[in-house]
Short mmCIF file of C-alpha atoms in Angstrom, two decimals:
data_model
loop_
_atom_site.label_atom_id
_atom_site.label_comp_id
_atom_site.label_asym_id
_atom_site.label_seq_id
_atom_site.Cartn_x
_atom_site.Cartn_y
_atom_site.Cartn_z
CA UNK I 16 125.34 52.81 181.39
CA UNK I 17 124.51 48.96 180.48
CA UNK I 18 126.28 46.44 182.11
CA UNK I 19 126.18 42.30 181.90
CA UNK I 20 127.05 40.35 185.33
CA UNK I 21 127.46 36.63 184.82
CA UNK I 22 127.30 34.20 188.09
CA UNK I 23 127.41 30.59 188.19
CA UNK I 24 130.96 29.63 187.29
CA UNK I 25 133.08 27.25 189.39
CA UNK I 26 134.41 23.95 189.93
CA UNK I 27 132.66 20.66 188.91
CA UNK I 28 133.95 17.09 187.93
CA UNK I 29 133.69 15.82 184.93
CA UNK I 30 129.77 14.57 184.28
CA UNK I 31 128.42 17.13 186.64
CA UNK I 32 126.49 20.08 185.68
CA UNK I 33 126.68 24.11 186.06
CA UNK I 34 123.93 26.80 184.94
CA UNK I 35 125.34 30.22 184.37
CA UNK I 36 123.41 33.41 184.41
CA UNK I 37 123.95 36.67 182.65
CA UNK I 38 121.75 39.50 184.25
CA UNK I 39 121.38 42.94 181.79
CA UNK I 40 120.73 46.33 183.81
CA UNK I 41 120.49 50.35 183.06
CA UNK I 42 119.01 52.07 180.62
CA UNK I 43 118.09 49.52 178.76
CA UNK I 44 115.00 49.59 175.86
CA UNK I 45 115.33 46.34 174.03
CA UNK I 46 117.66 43.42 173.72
CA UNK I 47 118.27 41.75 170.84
CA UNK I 48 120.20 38.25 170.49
CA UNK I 49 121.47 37.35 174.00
CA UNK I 50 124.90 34.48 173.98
CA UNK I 51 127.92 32.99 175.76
CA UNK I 52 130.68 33.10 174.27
CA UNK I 53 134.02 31.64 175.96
CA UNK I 54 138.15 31.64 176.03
CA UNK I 55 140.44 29.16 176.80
CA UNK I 56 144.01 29.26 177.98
CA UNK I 57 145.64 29.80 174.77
CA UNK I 58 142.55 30.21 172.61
CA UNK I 59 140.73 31.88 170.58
CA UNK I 60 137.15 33.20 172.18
CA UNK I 61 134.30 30.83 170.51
CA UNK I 62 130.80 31.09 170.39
CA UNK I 63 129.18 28.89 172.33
CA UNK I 64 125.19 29.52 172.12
CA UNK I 65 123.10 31.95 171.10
CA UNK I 66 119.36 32.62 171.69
CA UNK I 67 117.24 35.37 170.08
CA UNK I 68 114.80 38.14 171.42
CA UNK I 69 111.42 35.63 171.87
CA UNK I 70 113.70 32.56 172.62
CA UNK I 71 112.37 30.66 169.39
CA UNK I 72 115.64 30.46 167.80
CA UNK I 73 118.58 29.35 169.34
CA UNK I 74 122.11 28.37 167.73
CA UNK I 75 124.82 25.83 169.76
CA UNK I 76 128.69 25.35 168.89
CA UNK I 77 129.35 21.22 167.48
CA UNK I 78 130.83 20.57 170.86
CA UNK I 79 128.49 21.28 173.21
CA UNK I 80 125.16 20.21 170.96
CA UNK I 81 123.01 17.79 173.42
CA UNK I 82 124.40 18.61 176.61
CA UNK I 83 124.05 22.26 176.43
CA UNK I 84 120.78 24.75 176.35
CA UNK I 85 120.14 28.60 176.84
CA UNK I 86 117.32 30.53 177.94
CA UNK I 87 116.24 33.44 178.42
CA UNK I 88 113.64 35.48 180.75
CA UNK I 89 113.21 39.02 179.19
CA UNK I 90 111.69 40.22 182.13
CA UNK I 91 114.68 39.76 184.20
CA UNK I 92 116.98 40.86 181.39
CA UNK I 93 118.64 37.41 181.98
CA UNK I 94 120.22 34.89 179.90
CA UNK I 95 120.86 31.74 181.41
CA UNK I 96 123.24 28.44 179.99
CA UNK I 97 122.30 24.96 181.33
CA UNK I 98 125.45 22.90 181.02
CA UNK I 99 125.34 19.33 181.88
CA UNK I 100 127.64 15.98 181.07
CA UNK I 101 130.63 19.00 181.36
CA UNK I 102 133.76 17.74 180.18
CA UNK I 103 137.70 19.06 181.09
CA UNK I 104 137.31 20.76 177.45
CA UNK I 105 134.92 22.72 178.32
CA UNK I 106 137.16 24.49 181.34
CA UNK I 107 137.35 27.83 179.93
CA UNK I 108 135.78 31.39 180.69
CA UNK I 109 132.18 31.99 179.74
CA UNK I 110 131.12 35.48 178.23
CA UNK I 111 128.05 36.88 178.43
CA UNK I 112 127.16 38.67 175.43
CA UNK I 113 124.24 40.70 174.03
CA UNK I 114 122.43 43.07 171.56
CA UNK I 115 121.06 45.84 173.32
CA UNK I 116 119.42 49.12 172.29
CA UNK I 117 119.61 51.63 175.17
CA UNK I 118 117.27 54.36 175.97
CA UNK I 119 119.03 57.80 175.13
CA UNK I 120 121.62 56.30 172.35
CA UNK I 121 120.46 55.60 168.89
CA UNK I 122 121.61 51.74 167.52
CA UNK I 123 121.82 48.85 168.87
CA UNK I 124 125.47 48.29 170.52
CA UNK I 125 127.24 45.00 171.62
CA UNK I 126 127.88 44.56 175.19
CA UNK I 127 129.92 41.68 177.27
CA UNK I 128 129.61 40.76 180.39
CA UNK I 129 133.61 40.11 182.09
CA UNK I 130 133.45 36.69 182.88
CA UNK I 131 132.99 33.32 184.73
CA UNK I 132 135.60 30.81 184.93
CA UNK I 133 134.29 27.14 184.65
CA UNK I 134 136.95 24.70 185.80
CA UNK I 135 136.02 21.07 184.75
CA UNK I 136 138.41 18.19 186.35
CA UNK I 137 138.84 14.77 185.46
#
């Protein structure tokens, strides 16, 4: 059985910064794309970045652009989101999300982690 644990949410005033972490385990062979995704009260879950399998390519949401960045170390499993200059918008809970092609199962199946709240006050 995979599973995705995210650490790193919490509290923060506005202008500070948080770094997230998403760590992949079990029978794991490859992973594919690796993102966070996140909810807020009320909303619609959003993509928020994206990074793929060598960490060449990664994709941000408009809103975060500049003060957000994701990385990766694929020999940890882990997927990790930098975010700095945070903003009360950005309170929500982050996702962890990923590709992953397991061992013993044929495909590649889509796996989320179940989430860090990130509280931003003004």
């Amino acid at each position: 059985q995979v599973q995705l644990v995210e650490s790193g949410g919490g509290l923060v005033q506005a202008g500070g910064s948080l770094r997230l972490s998403c760590a992949a385990s079990g029978s794991i062979l490859s992973i594919n794309v690796m993102g966070w995704y996140r909810q807020a009260p009320g909303k619609q879950r959003e993509l928020v970045a994206t990074i793929n399998t060598g960490g060449g390519s990664t994709n941000f949401a408009d809103s975060v652009k500049g003060r957000f960045t994701i990385s990766r170390d694929n020999a940890k499993n882990t997927v990790y989101l930098q975010m700095n200059s945070l903003k009360p918008e950005d309170t929500a809970v982050y996702y962890c999300n990923a590709l992953i092609r397991e061992v013993a199962a044929p495909g590649i199946r889509v796996y989320w982690g179940q989430g860090t709240q990130v509280t931003v006050s003004s």
